[in-house]
CSV table of C-alpha atoms in Angstrom, one decimal:
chain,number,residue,atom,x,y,z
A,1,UNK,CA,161.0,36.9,108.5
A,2,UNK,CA,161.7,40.2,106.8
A,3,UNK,CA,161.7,43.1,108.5
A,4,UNK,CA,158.4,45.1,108.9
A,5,UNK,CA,160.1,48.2,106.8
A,6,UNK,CA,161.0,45.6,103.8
A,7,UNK,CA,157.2,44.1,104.3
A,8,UNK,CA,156.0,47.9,103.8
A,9,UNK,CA,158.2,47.9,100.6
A,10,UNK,CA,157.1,45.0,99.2
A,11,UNK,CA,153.7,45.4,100.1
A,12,UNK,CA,153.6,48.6,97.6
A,13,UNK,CA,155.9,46.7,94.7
A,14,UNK,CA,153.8,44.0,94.5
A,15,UNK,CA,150.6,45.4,92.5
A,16,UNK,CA,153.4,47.2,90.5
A,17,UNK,CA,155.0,44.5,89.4
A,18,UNK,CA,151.9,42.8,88.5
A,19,UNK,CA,150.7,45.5,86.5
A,20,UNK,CA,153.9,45.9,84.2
A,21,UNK,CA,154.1,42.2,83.7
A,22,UNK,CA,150.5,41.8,83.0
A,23,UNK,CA,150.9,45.1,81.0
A,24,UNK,CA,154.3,44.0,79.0
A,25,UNK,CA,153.7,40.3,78.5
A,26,UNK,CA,150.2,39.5,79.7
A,27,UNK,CA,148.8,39.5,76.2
A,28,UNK,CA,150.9,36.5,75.1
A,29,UNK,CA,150.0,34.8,78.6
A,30,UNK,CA,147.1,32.4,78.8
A,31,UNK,CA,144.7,33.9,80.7
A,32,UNK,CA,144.8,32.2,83.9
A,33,UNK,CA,148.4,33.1,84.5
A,34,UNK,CA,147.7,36.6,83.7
A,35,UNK,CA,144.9,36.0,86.2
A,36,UNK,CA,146.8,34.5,88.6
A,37,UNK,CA,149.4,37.3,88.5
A,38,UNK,CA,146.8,39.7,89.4
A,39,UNK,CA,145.4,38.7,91.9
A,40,UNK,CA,148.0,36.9,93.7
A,41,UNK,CA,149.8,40.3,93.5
A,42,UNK,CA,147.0,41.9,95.3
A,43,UNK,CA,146.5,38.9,97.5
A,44,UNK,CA,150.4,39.2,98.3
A,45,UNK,CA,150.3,43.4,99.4
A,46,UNK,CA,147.0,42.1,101.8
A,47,UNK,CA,148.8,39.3,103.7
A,48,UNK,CA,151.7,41.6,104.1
A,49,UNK,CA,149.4,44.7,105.3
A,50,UNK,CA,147.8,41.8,107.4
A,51,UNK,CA,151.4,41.1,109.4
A,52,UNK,CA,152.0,45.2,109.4
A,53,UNK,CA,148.5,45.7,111.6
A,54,UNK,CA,149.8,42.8,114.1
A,55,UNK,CA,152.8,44.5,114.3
A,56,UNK,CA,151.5,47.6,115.3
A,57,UNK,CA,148.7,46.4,117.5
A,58,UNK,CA,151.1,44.1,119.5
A,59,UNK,CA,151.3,46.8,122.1
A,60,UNK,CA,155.0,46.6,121.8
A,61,UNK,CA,155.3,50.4,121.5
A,62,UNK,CA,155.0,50.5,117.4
A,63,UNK,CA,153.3,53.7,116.5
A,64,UNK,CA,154.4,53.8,113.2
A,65,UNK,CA,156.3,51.2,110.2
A,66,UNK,CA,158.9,53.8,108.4
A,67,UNK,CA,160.3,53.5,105.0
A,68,UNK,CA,162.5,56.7,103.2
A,69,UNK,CA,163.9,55.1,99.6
A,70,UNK,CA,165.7,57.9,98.4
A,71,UNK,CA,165.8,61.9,97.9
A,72,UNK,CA,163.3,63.1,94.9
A,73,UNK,CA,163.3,67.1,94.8
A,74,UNK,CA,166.7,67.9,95.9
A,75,UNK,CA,165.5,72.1,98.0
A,76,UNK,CA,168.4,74.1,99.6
A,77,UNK,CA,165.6,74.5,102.1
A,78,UNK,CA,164.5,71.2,102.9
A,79,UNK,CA,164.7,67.7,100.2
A,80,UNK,CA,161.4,65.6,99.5
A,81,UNK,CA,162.3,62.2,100.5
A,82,UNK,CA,160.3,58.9,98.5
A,83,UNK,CA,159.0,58.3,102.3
A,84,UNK,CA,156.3,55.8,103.4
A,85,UNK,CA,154.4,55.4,106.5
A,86,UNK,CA,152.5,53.0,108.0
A,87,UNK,CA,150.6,54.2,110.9
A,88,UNK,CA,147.1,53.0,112.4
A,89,UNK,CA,145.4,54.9,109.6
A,90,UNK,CA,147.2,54.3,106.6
A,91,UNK,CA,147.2,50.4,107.5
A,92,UNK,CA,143.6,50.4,107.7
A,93,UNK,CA,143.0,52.4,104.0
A,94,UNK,CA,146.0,49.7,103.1
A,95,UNK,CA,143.8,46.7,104.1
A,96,UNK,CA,140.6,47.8,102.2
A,97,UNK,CA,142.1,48.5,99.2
A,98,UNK,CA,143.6,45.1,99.3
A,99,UNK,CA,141.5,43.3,100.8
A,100,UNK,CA,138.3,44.6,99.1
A,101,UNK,CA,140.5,45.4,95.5
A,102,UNK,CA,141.7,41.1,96.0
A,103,UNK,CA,138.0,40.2,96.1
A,104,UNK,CA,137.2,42.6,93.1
A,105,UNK,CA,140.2,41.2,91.0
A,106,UNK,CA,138.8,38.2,91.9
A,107,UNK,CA,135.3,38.9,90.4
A,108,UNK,CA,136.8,40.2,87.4
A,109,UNK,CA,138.6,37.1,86.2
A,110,UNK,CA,134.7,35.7,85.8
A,111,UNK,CA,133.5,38.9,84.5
A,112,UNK,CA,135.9,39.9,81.8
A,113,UNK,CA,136.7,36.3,80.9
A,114,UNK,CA,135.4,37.0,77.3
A,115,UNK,CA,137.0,40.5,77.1
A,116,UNK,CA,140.0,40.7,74.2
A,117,UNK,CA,141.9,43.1,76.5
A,118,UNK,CA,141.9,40.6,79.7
A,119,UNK,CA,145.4,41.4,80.5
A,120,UNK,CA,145.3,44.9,79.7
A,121,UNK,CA,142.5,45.4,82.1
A,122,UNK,CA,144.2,43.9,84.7
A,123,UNK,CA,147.4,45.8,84.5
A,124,UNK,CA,145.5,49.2,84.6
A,125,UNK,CA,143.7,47.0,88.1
A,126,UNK,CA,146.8,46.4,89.4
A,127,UNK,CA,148.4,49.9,88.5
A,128,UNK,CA,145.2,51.0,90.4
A,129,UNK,CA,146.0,49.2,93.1
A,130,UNK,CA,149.6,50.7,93.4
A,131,UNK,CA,148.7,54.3,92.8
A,132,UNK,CA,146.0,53.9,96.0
A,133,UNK,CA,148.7,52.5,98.2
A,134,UNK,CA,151.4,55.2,97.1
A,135,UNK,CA,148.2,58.0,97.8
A,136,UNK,CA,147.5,56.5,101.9
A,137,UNK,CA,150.8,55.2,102.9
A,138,UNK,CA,153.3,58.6,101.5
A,139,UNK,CA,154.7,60.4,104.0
A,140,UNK,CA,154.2,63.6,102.9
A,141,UNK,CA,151.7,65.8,100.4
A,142,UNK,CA,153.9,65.6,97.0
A,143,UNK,CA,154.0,61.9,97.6
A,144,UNK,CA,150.1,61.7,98.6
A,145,UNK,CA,149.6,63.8,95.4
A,146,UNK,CA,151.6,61.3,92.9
A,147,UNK,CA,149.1,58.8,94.2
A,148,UNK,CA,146.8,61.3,94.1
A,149,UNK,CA,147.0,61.8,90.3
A,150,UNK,CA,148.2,58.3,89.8
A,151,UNK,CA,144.3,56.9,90.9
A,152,UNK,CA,142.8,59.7,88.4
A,153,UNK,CA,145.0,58.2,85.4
A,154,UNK,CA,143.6,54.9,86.2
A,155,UNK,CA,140.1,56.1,86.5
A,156,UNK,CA,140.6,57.6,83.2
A,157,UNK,CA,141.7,54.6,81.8
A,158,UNK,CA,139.3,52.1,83.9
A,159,UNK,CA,136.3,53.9,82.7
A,160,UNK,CA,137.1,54.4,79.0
A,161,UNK,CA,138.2,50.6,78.7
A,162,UNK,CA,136.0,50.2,76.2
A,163,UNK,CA,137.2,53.4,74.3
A,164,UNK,CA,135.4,52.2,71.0
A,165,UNK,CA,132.2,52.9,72.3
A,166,UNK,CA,132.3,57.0,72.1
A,167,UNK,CA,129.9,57.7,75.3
A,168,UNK,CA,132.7,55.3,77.4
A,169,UNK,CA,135.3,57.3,76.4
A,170,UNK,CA,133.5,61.0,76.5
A,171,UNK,CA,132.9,59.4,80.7
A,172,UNK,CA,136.4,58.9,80.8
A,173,UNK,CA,137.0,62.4,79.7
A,174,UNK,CA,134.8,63.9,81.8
A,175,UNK,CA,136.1,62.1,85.0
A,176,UNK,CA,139.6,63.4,83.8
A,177,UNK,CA,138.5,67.1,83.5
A,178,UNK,CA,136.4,67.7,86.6
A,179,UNK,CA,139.2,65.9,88.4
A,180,UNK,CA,141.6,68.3,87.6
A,181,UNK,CA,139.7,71.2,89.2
A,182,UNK,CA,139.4,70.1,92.5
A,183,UNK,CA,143.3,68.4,91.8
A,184,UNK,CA,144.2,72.3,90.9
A,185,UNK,CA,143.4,73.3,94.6
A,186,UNK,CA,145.7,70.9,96.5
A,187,UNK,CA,148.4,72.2,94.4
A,188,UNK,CA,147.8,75.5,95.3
A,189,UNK,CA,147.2,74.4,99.4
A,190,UNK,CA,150.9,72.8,99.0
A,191,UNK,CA,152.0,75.6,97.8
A,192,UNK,CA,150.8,77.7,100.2
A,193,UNK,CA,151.5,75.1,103.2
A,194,UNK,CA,155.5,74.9,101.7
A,195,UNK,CA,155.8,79.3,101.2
A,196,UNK,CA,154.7,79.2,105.0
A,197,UNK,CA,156.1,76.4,106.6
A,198,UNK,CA,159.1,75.0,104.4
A,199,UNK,CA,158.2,71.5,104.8
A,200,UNK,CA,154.9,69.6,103.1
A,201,UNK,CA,155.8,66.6,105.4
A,202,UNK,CA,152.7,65.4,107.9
A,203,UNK,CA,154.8,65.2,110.6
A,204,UNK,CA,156.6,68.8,110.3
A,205,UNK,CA,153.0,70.5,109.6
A,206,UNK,CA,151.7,68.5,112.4
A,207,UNK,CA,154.1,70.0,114.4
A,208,UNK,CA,154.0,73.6,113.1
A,209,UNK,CA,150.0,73.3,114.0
A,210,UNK,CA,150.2,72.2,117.4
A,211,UNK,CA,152.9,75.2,117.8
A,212,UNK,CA,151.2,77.6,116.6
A,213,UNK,CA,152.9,78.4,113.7
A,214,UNK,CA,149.9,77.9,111.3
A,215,UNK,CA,147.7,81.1,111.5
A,216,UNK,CA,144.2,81.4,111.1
A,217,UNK,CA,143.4,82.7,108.0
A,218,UNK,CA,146.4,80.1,106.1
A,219,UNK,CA,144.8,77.4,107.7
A,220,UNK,CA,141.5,78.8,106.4
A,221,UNK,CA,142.9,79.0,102.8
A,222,UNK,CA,144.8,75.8,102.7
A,223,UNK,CA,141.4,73.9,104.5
A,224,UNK,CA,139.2,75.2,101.6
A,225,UNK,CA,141.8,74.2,99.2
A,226,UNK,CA,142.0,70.9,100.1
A,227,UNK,CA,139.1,70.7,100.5
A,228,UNK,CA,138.1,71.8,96.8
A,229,UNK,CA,140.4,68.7,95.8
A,230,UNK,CA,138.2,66.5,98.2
A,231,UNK,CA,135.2,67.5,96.6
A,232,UNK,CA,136.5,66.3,93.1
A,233,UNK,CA,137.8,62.8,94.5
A,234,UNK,CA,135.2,61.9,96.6
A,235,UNK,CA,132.0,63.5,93.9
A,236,UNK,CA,130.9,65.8,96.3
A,237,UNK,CA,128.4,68.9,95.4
A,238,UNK,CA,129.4,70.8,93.4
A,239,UNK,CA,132.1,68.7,91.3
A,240,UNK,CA,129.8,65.0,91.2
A,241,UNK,CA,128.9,64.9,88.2
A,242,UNK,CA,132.0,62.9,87.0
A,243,UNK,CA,130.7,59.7,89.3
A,244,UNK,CA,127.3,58.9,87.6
A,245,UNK,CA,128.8,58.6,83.9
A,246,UNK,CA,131.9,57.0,85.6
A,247,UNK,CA,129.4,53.5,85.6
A,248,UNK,CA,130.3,53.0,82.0
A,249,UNK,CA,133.4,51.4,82.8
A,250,UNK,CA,133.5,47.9,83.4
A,251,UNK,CA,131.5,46.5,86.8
A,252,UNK,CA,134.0,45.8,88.9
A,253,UNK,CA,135.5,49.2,88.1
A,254,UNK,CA,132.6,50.8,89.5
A,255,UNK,CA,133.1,49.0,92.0
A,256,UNK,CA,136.4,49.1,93.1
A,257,UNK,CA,137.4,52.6,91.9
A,258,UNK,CA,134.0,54.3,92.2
A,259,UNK,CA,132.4,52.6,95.1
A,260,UNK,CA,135.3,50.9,97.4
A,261,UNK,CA,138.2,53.0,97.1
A,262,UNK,CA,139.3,55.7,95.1
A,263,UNK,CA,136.3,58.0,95.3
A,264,UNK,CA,137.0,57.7,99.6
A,265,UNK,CA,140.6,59.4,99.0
A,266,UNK,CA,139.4,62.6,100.2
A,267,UNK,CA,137.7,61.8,103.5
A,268,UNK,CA,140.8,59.8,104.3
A,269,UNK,CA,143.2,63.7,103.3
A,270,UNK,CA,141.3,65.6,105.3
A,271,UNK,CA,141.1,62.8,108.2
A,272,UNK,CA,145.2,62.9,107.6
A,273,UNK,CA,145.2,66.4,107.8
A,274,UNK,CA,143.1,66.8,110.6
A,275,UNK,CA,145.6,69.1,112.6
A,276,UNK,CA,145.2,71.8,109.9
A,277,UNK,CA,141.4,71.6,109.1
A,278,UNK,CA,140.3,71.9,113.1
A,279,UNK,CA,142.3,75.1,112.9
A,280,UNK,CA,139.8,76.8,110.6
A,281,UNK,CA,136.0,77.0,111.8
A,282,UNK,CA,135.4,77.8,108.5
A,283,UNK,CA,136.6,75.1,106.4
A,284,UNK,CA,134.6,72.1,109.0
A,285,UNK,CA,132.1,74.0,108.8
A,286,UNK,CA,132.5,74.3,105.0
A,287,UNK,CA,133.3,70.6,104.8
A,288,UNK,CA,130.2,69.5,107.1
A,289,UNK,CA,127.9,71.9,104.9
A,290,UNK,CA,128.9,70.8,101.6
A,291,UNK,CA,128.5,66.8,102.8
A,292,UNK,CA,125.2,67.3,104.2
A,293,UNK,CA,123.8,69.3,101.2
A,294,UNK,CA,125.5,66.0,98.9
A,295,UNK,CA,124.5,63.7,101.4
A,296,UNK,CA,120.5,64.7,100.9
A,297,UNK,CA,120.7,66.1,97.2
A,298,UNK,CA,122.3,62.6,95.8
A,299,UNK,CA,119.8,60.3,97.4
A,300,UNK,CA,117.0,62.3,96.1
A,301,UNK,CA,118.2,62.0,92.6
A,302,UNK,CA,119.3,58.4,93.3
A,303,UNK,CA,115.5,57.6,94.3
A,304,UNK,CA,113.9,58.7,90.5
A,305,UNK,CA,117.1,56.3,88.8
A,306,UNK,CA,115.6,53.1,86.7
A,307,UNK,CA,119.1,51.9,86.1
A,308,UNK,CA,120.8,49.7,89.2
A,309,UNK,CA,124.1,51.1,88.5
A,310,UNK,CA,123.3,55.0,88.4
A,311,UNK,CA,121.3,53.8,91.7
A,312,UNK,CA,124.2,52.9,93.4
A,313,UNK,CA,126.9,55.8,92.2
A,314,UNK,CA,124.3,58.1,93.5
A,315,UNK,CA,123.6,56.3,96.8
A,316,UNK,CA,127.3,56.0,96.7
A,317,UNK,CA,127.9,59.6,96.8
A,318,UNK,CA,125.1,60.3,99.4
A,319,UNK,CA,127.2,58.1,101.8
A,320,UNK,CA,130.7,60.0,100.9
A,321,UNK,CA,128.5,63.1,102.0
A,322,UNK,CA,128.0,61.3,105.7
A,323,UNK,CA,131.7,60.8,106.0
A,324,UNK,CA,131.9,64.7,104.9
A,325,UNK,CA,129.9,66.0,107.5
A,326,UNK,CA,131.5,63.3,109.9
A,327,UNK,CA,135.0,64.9,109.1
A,328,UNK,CA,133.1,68.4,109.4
A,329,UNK,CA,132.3,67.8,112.9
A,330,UNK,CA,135.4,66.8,113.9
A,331,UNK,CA,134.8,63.4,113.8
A,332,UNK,CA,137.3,62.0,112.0
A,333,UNK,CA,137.2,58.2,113.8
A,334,UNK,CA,133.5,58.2,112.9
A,335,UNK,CA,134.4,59.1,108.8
A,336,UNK,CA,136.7,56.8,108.6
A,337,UNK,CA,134.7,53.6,110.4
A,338,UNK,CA,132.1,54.2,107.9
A,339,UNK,CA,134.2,54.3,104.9
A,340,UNK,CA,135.3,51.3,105.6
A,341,UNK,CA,131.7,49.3,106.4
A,342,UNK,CA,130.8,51.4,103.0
A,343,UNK,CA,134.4,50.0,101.2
């Protein structure tokens, strides 16, 4: 049996490699092979997450599953590493976007059966797939943010599929745009974090929190920040307006991306981040404001809507605003259980 650090590596590879076969060659594939690909990619990274939560709830002493691959920004300070981690958090975000994104891929291969661009579609899924593991198991904030941005290119793409219809792709555009606002304020929070601390790694701010190293007023500006990238992820008030016209995509898109998984990247930052956010009254409470005002505001509008999809991206983003205030309060257990009976 491989190790559990080569299962962590394969795990990620796996949607990879589907999506650049799929992406290269799947167009000269008969469909059920390019099918197949997918989804047995997917199926693969989820039996391997599968063994990597055994592993760590074996009560053998595992707290975490550790893979560094090689140096990426070479700093007379302090490198960034290509690290992964697979701790009790990560492994859970790594099971629902597997296990939910297998049973997606596997509604797809009914619904798009017709489509021309069947293996194009499932190499953006798969590439999907990849960016979302590379966002919850990186090791540190410039490899959370490559995943980060990877997701919002495959939104981008995902809901524009059908880029010959011109209100598809002005959704895809809009998604795109108002992403990069809130995408704009976690740069600046790493920047900040890295001018004070020297290291955007979780574990070295982790430790520069719990030593006191992280004042007040940073851990204010860096909490808000983040917190302004949340709000564009996860469609909270005032940067939600990208979800609703993010339904013209294909179904299962909406489902997976804007229902299951992507749109739930920023509850699970600031759960990841927790050690900086409870150091700042002002961002939880910012963060438990903002969820509760999105929380009631989207189910109001979601109550008037005559279309079932528009219905459930708004009901969807009243629910993202109960794991805001959840994570507002401190309750970062409580966000996370119910992003994954939401997912």
């Amino acid at each position: 049996m491989p190790s559990p650090e080569q299962c962590l590596s394969l795990a990620i590879l796996l949607p990879l490699l589907g999506a650049t076969f799929n992406g290269l060659w799947g167009h000269r594939l008969p469909r059920l092979l390019v099918s197949s690909i997918a989804c047995g990619t997917v199926l693969g990274a989820f039996a391997l997450g599968l063994y990597l939560f055994l592993q760590l709830s074996a009560g053998q002493g595992i707290e975490q599953i550790r893979v560094q691959l090689f140096e990426w920004i070479p700093l007379a300070t302090h490198s960034i590493h290509v690290t992964f981690n697979a701790d009790h958090l990560s492994i859970v975000m790594m099971l629902v976007i597997t296990g939910v994104g297998f049973l997606i891929h596997l509604y797809s291969v009914g619904y798009m059966s017709h489509d021309p661009a069947f293996a194009r579609y499932f190499a953006y899924l798969n590439l999907f797939t990849f960016a979302m593991l590379i966002l919850v198991l990186g090791d540190s904030l410039p490899i959370m943010f490559v995943g980060w941005e990877g997701v919002g290119l495959c939104s981008y793409l995902l809901i524009g599929f059908w880029y010959k219809d011109i209100e598809k792709s002005k959704a895809g555009k809009k998604a795109f745009v108002v992403n990069r606002i809130g995408d704009f304020g976690f740069i600046l929070a790493m920047l900040i974090l890295f001018r004070e601390l020297g290291t955007l790694e979780f574990s070295g701010i982790k430790e520069a929190a719990l030593g006191g190293q992280i004042s007040v007023a940073i851990a204010t500006a860096v909490g808000l920040l983040l917190l302004l990238g949340a709000t564009g992820k996860s469609a909270q008030v005032p940067l939600y307006v990208w979800l609703p016209d993010a339904m013209a995509g294909p179904t299962p898109v909406s489902a997976l991306i804007h229902a299951a998984t992507m749109v739930t990247a920023g509850v699970y930052m600031s759960a990841r981040l927790h050690f900086v956010f409870t150091l700042s009254p002002v961002a939880m409470l910012t963060m438990a404001s903002i969820g509760a005002l999105t929380a009631f505001f989207a189910a109001t509008i979601g109550l008037v809507q005559n279309d079932i999809k528009k219905v459930l991206a708004y009901s969807t983003v009243s629910q993202l605003g109960f794991m805001f205030i959840a994570a507002g309060v401190g309750a970062y257990a409580a966000a996370v259980f119910h992003l994954v009976t939401h997912a």
